[in-house]
Amino acid sequence: MASPLTSLVNDDSRYQKCFQLFLERSSEHQCMRDFIHNMLPDILASIGNGKSHLNVIGVGSGAGEIDLEMLSELRLKHPGVTVDNEVVEPSGTQLQNYKVVVSQKPGLDYIKFNWNQMTAIEFEEHWKVKKMTKKADFIHMIQMLYYVKDPGATMSFFRSLLDKNGKLLIILVSGESGWGKLWRTYRNQLCSPEISQCVTTGDLKSLLDSKGVSYQSYELPSQMDITECFTEGDEKGELLLDFLTEVLDFSKTASSELKAGVLELLRHPDCSVESNGKVIFNNNLGVIVIDQLT
């Protein structure tokens, strides 16, 4: 049955508000940074084949904080290279934030930024219409495959753009996270049929295994304080619930049965641990790295 609830992604300003609170309440960006500084350099070591110019595509780049940290590691691993960086981001607000950061951050002269305010699907169509032949050495898709209709097809398209020794990096919530449990339980009620909102790295691994595609995978431990969700009428709790369920105004629009069920599950040991009066949600991420098509 199609969900009668409105997806949070339909209201960009509310989504951005929820997302900012999520970043404050979770260790999401910290666990990504740990991965970028400790593990990504080895992944990036083999790209480029000794070229002095590298092409990078960031899909769903947001405000660019994570992109710029990856580009910094790329530069350290390949000193002296110049970089052509395609930024693909549908939110005008986030893209503007990214541009502001770039304008204020010194030492980015080696990067040429190409700004694309569009979705991954629009970028794919745009690329095909223009019959682009440019290949990419590094493509990253962080926390964005939820917003496409067919993650496998989107993954295949971007993989087809990789140059020799190129790498495609995907980060999503882990199938072993609280999100995975929440979505497996309430997929039909919460997840929009228009997009693949409930996809985890577990789903992607199954898909890649079925196609015989080899990949590397990593688990990134992360957590999120969701205590405020359990205080009726708490404004921040309602924003967090919207983010967790991806439903606009979940507390006001969901049936009392669905709301009670979701809150009960969020407290369940499969999703969270309770410690010192706080409810800490399992926000673990999964990373998948895929090589070029051979």
Tab-separated table of C-alpha atoms in Angstrom:
chain	number	residue	atom	x	y	z
A	1	MET	CA	0.000	0.000	0.000
A	2	ALA	CA	1.340	3.457	-0.893
A	3	SER	CA	2.153	5.579	2.109
A	4	PRO	CA	-0.398	8.373	2.759
A	5	LEU	CA	2.233	10.258	4.773
A	6	THR	CA	4.221	13.101	3.184
A	7	SER	CA	7.926	12.511	2.679
A	8	LEU	CA	10.220	14.911	4.531
A	9	VAL	CA	12.232	15.515	1.354
A	10	ASN	CA	9.241	17.417	-0.073
A	11	ASP	CA	9.928	20.295	2.330
A	12	ASP	CA	13.557	21.375	1.904
A	13	SER	CA	13.616	23.975	4.697
A	14	ARG	CA	12.197	21.508	7.232
A	15	TYR	CA	14.569	18.819	5.953
A	16	GLN	CA	17.610	21.090	6.390
A	17	LYS	CA	16.477	21.951	9.943
A	18	CYS	CA	16.089	18.254	10.807
A	19	PHE	CA	19.411	17.415	9.195
A	20	GLN	CA	21.325	20.087	11.130
A	21	LEU	CA	19.858	18.828	14.413
A	22	PHE	CA	20.724	15.258	13.413
A	23	LEU	CA	24.361	16.320	12.879
A	24	GLU	CA	24.389	17.968	16.313
A	25	ARG	CA	22.920	14.902	18.028
A	26	SER	CA	24.973	12.261	16.204
A	27	SER	CA	28.599	11.293	15.654
A	28	GLU	CA	27.890	10.956	11.910
A	29	HIS	CA	30.403	13.461	10.582
A	30	GLN	CA	33.025	12.464	13.144
A	31	CYS	CA	32.929	8.804	12.123
A	32	MET	CA	33.139	9.855	8.448
A	33	ARG	CA	36.142	12.062	9.243
A	34	ASP	CA	37.855	9.178	11.049
A	35	PHE	CA	37.359	7.041	7.938
A	36	ILE	CA	38.545	9.815	5.592
A	37	HIS	CA	41.751	10.447	7.520
A	38	ASN	CA	42.598	6.857	8.478
A	39	MET	CA	41.364	4.622	5.654
A	40	LEU	CA	40.549	6.699	2.587
A	41	PRO	CA	44.211	7.609	1.826
A	42	ASP	CA	45.040	3.963	1.060
A	43	ILE	CA	41.946	3.697	-1.151
A	44	LEU	CA	42.952	6.834	-3.067
A	45	ALA	CA	46.608	5.792	-3.445
A	46	SER	CA	46.023	3.765	-6.619
A	47	ILE	CA	43.820	6.197	-8.556
A	48	GLY	CA	44.998	8.402	-11.405
A	49	ASN	CA	47.715	6.241	-12.957
A	50	GLY	CA	50.296	8.940	-12.357
A	51	LYS	CA	48.278	11.685	-14.103
A	52	SER	CA	48.851	15.318	-13.121
A	53	HIS	CA	45.116	16.121	-13.417
A	54	LEU	CA	42.327	14.197	-11.662
A	55	ASN	CA	38.573	14.312	-12.223
A	56	VAL	CA	36.309	13.994	-9.179
A	57	ILE	CA	32.497	13.840	-8.982
A	58	GLY	CA	30.667	14.420	-5.703
A	59	VAL	CA	27.042	13.290	-5.808
A	60	GLY	CA	24.854	14.739	-3.054
A	61	SER	CA	27.668	16.911	-1.717
A	62	GLY	CA	25.561	18.966	0.689
A	63	ALA	CA	27.446	21.939	2.131
A	64	GLY	CA	30.799	20.459	1.150
A	65	GLU	CA	32.488	19.933	4.546
A	66	ILE	CA	33.072	16.229	3.923
A	67	ASP	CA	33.946	16.768	0.228
A	68	LEU	CA	36.706	19.210	1.110
A	69	GLU	CA	38.208	16.838	3.662
A	70	MET	CA	38.329	14.090	1.022
A	71	LEU	CA	39.877	16.471	-1.510
A	72	SER	CA	42.495	17.423	1.071
A	73	GLU	CA	43.431	13.753	1.548
A	74	LEU	CA	43.506	13.310	-2.239
A	75	ARG	CA	45.958	16.207	-2.521
A	76	LEU	CA	48.181	14.768	0.232
A	77	LYS	CA	48.268	11.401	-1.538
A	78	HIS	CA	48.856	12.941	-4.966
A	79	PRO	CA	50.875	16.129	-4.379
A	80	GLY	CA	50.959	18.610	-7.232
A	81	VAL	CA	47.835	17.363	-9.030
A	82	THR	CA	45.107	19.685	-10.243
A	83	VAL	CA	41.509	18.601	-9.738
A	84	ASP	CA	38.328	19.124	-11.729
A	85	ASN	CA	35.501	18.723	-9.198
A	86	GLU	CA	31.903	18.244	-10.356
A	87	VAL	CA	29.580	19.050	-7.450
A	88	VAL	CA	26.081	17.562	-7.795
A	89	GLU	CA	23.604	18.804	-5.176
A	90	PRO	CA	19.860	19.508	-5.603
A	91	SER	CA	19.495	21.860	-2.615
A	92	GLY	CA	20.176	25.491	-3.541
A	93	THR	CA	20.686	26.288	0.153
A	94	GLN	CA	23.354	23.631	0.592
A	95	LEU	CA	25.076	24.530	-2.679
A	96	GLN	CA	25.250	28.178	-1.628
A	97	ASN	CA	26.724	27.133	1.734
A	98	TYR	CA	29.336	25.069	-0.118
A	99	LYS	CA	30.260	28.041	-2.338
A	100	VAL	CA	30.675	30.275	0.722
A	101	VAL	CA	33.024	27.747	2.386
A	102	VAL	CA	35.098	27.485	-0.814
A	103	SER	CA	35.353	31.282	-1.113
A	104	GLN	CA	36.636	31.557	2.460
A	105	LYS	CA	39.003	28.567	2.578
A	106	PRO	CA	42.571	29.199	1.462
A	107	GLY	CA	44.645	26.760	-0.566
A	108	LEU	CA	41.972	25.484	-2.953
A	109	ASP	CA	43.524	26.985	-6.113
A	110	TYR	CA	44.332	23.508	-7.437
A	111	ILE	CA	40.592	22.675	-7.649
A	112	LYS	CA	38.207	23.848	-10.361
A	113	PHE	CA	34.651	23.604	-9.010
A	114	ASN	CA	31.778	22.956	-11.418
A	115	TRP	CA	28.449	23.555	-9.678
A	116	ASN	CA	25.463	21.425	-10.695
A	117	GLN	CA	22.236	22.204	-8.827
A	118	MET	CA	20.471	19.001	-9.785
A	119	THR	CA	19.643	15.515	-8.610
A	120	ALA	CA	21.774	12.488	-9.485
A	121	ILE	CA	19.183	11.453	-12.069
A	122	GLU	CA	19.133	14.912	-13.672
A	123	PHE	CA	22.933	14.872	-13.769
A	124	GLU	CA	22.854	11.469	-15.502
A	125	GLU	CA	20.380	12.771	-18.112
A	126	HIS	CA	22.427	15.956	-18.591
A	127	TRP	CA	25.617	13.896	-19.042
A	128	LYS	CA	24.000	11.637	-21.655
A	129	VAL	CA	22.374	14.510	-23.594
A	130	LYS	CA	25.725	16.301	-23.801
A	131	LYS	CA	27.388	13.005	-24.822
A	132	MET	CA	30.128	13.629	-22.278
A	133	THR	CA	33.185	11.395	-22.641
A	134	LYS	CA	35.109	12.668	-19.606
A	135	LYS	CA	36.032	9.921	-17.145
A	136	ALA	CA	36.361	10.290	-13.381
A	137	ASP	CA	39.150	9.055	-11.129
A	138	PHE	CA	37.138	9.309	-7.920
A	139	ILE	CA	33.367	9.479	-7.438
A	140	HIS	CA	31.732	9.668	-4.029
A	141	MET	CA	28.061	9.225	-3.163
A	142	ILE	CA	27.586	9.893	0.539
A	143	GLN	CA	24.191	9.371	2.155
A	144	MET	CA	22.305	10.023	-1.104
A	145	LEU	CA	21.164	6.726	-2.662
A	146	TYR	CA	17.978	6.933	-0.552
A	147	TYR	CA	16.731	9.652	-2.895
A	148	VAL	CA	16.826	7.808	-6.217
A	149	LYS	CA	14.249	5.415	-7.637
A	150	ASP	CA	16.714	2.660	-8.567
A	151	PRO	CA	19.966	2.684	-6.549
A	152	GLY	CA	21.425	-0.179	-8.602
A	153	ALA	CA	20.946	1.696	-11.883
A	154	THR	CA	22.360	4.938	-10.431
A	155	MET	CA	25.345	3.042	-9.033
A	156	SER	CA	25.950	1.379	-12.426
A	157	PHE	CA	25.796	4.688	-14.307
A	158	PHE	CA	28.356	6.395	-12.078
A	159	ARG	CA	30.575	3.326	-12.086
A	160	SER	CA	30.557	3.506	-15.900
A	161	LEU	CA	32.147	6.971	-15.630
A	162	LEU	CA	35.233	5.691	-13.786
A	163	ASP	CA	38.591	5.906	-15.505
A	164	LYS	CA	41.276	3.214	-15.283
A	165	ASN	CA	41.976	2.562	-11.567
A	166	GLY	CA	39.042	4.825	-10.632
A	167	LYS	CA	37.134	4.302	-7.394
A	168	LEU	CA	33.454	4.744	-6.521
A	169	LEU	CA	32.869	5.372	-2.809
A	170	ILE	CA	29.372	4.896	-1.362
A	171	ILE	CA	28.343	5.601	2.228
A	172	LEU	CA	24.887	4.673	3.542
A	173	VAL	CA	23.482	3.521	6.837
A	174	SER	CA	24.551	0.002	7.696
A	175	GLY	CA	22.075	-2.856	7.399
A	176	GLU	CA	23.060	-3.623	11.011
A	177	SER	CA	22.097	-0.139	12.267
A	178	GLY	CA	18.938	0.938	14.044
A	179	TRP	CA	17.827	2.427	10.718
A	180	GLY	CA	17.987	-1.028	9.135
A	181	LYS	CA	15.726	-2.482	11.844
A	182	LEU	CA	13.312	0.477	11.664
A	183	TRP	CA	13.002	0.215	7.894
A	184	ARG	CA	12.665	-3.569	7.802
A	185	THR	CA	9.794	-3.272	10.279
A	186	TYR	CA	7.954	-0.233	8.909
A	187	ARG	CA	9.036	-0.047	5.249
A	188	ASN	CA	5.461	-0.104	3.909
A	189	GLN	CA	4.176	2.593	6.254
A	190	LEU	CA	7.138	4.965	6.201
A	191	CYS	CA	9.015	4.614	2.952
A	192	SER	CA	8.004	6.587	-0.102
A	193	PRO	CA	7.469	4.349	-3.159
A	194	GLU	CA	8.865	7.146	-5.371
A	195	ILE	CA	12.414	6.784	-4.014
A	196	SER	CA	14.549	4.105	-2.324
A	197	GLN	CA	14.470	5.766	1.034
A	198	CYS	CA	14.919	2.553	3.026
A	199	VAL	CA	18.081	1.267	1.319
A	200	THR	CA	21.079	0.176	3.441
A	201	THR	CA	24.573	-1.065	2.599
A	202	GLY	CA	23.202	-4.543	3.313
A	203	ASP	CA	20.841	-4.155	0.338
A	204	LEU	CA	23.641	-2.861	-1.894
A	205	LYS	CA	25.952	-5.731	-0.968
A	206	SER	CA	23.220	-8.251	-1.853
A	207	LEU	CA	22.737	-6.493	-5.197
A	208	LEU	CA	26.475	-6.418	-5.970
A	209	ASP	CA	26.884	-10.056	-4.912
A	210	SER	CA	24.033	-11.084	-7.232
A	211	LYS	CA	25.816	-9.368	-10.149
A	212	GLY	CA	29.216	-10.791	-9.246
A	213	VAL	CA	30.688	-7.337	-8.645
A	214	SER	CA	33.615	-7.279	-6.226
A	215	TYR	CA	33.870	-4.507	-3.653
A	216	GLN	CA	35.519	-3.544	-0.379
A	217	SER	CA	33.314	-2.784	2.604
A	218	TYR	CA	33.817	-1.112	5.964
A	219	GLU	CA	31.595	-0.538	9.008
A	220	LEU	CA	31.744	2.849	10.750
A	221	PRO	CA	30.434	2.889	14.344
A	222	SER	CA	28.208	5.913	14.945
A	223	GLN	CA	25.489	6.872	17.409
A	224	MET	CA	22.757	9.439	17.850
A	225	ASP	CA	21.081	10.807	20.970
A	226	ILE	CA	17.315	10.479	20.394
A	227	THR	CA	16.203	11.051	24.015
A	228	GLU	CA	14.093	14.096	23.082
A	229	CYS	CA	11.914	11.948	20.793
A	230	PHE	CA	10.250	10.464	23.881
A	231	THR	CA	9.052	13.774	25.325
A	232	GLU	CA	5.587	14.494	23.918
A	233	GLY	CA	5.499	17.861	22.136
A	234	ASP	CA	9.267	18.481	22.379
A	235	GLU	CA	10.143	20.564	19.299
A	236	LYS	CA	13.585	19.033	18.836
A	237	GLY	CA	12.205	15.565	19.485
A	238	GLU	CA	9.671	16.126	16.695
A	239	LEU	CA	12.422	17.244	14.294
A	240	LEU	CA	14.428	14.131	15.124
A	241	LEU	CA	11.373	11.912	14.631
A	242	ASP	CA	10.780	13.503	11.238
A	243	PHE	CA	14.384	12.729	10.331
A	244	LEU	CA	14.271	9.165	11.638
A	245	THR	CA	11.039	8.332	9.845
A	246	GLU	CA	11.684	10.654	6.834
A	247	VAL	CA	8.061	11.761	7.285
A	248	LEU	CA	7.053	15.431	7.353
A	249	ASP	CA	5.404	16.285	10.714
A	250	PHE	CA	5.386	12.609	11.724
A	251	SER	CA	4.053	13.286	15.244
A	252	LYS	CA	1.065	15.198	13.877
A	253	THR	CA	0.217	13.110	10.813
A	254	ALA	CA	0.983	9.478	11.734
A	255	SER	CA	-1.729	7.316	13.247
A	256	SER	CA	-1.465	6.825	17.009
A	257	GLU	CA	-0.752	3.107	16.396
A	258	LEU	CA	2.115	3.827	14.002
A	259	LYS	CA	3.573	6.494	16.263
A	260	ALA	CA	3.439	4.199	19.317
A	261	GLY	CA	4.969	1.331	17.330
A	262	VAL	CA	7.825	3.460	15.990
A	263	LEU	CA	8.607	4.916	19.432
A	264	GLU	CA	8.575	1.455	20.981
A	265	LEU	CA	10.917	0.111	18.298
A	266	LEU	CA	13.285	3.090	18.606
A	267	ARG	CA	13.741	2.181	22.292
A	268	HIS	CA	14.188	-1.522	21.529
A	269	PRO	CA	17.678	-3.010	22.096
A	270	ASP	CA	17.831	-3.812	18.353
A	271	CYS	CA	17.868	-0.053	17.686
A	272	SER	CA	19.184	1.721	20.776
A	273	VAL	CA	20.866	1.416	24.138
A	274	GLU	CA	19.749	3.329	27.218
A	275	SER	CA	22.503	4.844	29.300
A	276	ASN	CA	22.514	7.540	32.021
A	277	GLY	CA	18.919	8.475	31.230
A	278	LYS	CA	19.639	8.882	27.509
A	279	VAL	CA	18.427	6.813	24.574
A	280	ILE	CA	21.332	6.304	22.148
A	281	PHE	CA	20.352	5.111	18.663
A	282	ASN	CA	22.632	2.865	16.582
A	283	ASN	CA	23.552	5.142	13.656
A	284	ASN	CA	26.283	2.870	12.241
A	285	LEU	CA	27.299	3.575	8.658
A	286	GLY	CA	28.553	1.248	5.959
A	287	VAL	CA	31.083	2.092	3.279
A	288	ILE	CA	31.330	0.322	-0.072
A	289	VAL	CA	34.203	0.920	-2.507
A	290	ILE	CA	33.844	-0.306	-6.095
A	291	ASP	CA	36.475	-0.266	-8.831
A	292	GLN	CA	35.951	0.687	-12.478
A	293	LEU	CA	34.165	-1.693	-14.817
A	294	THR	CA	36.666	-4.050	-16.370
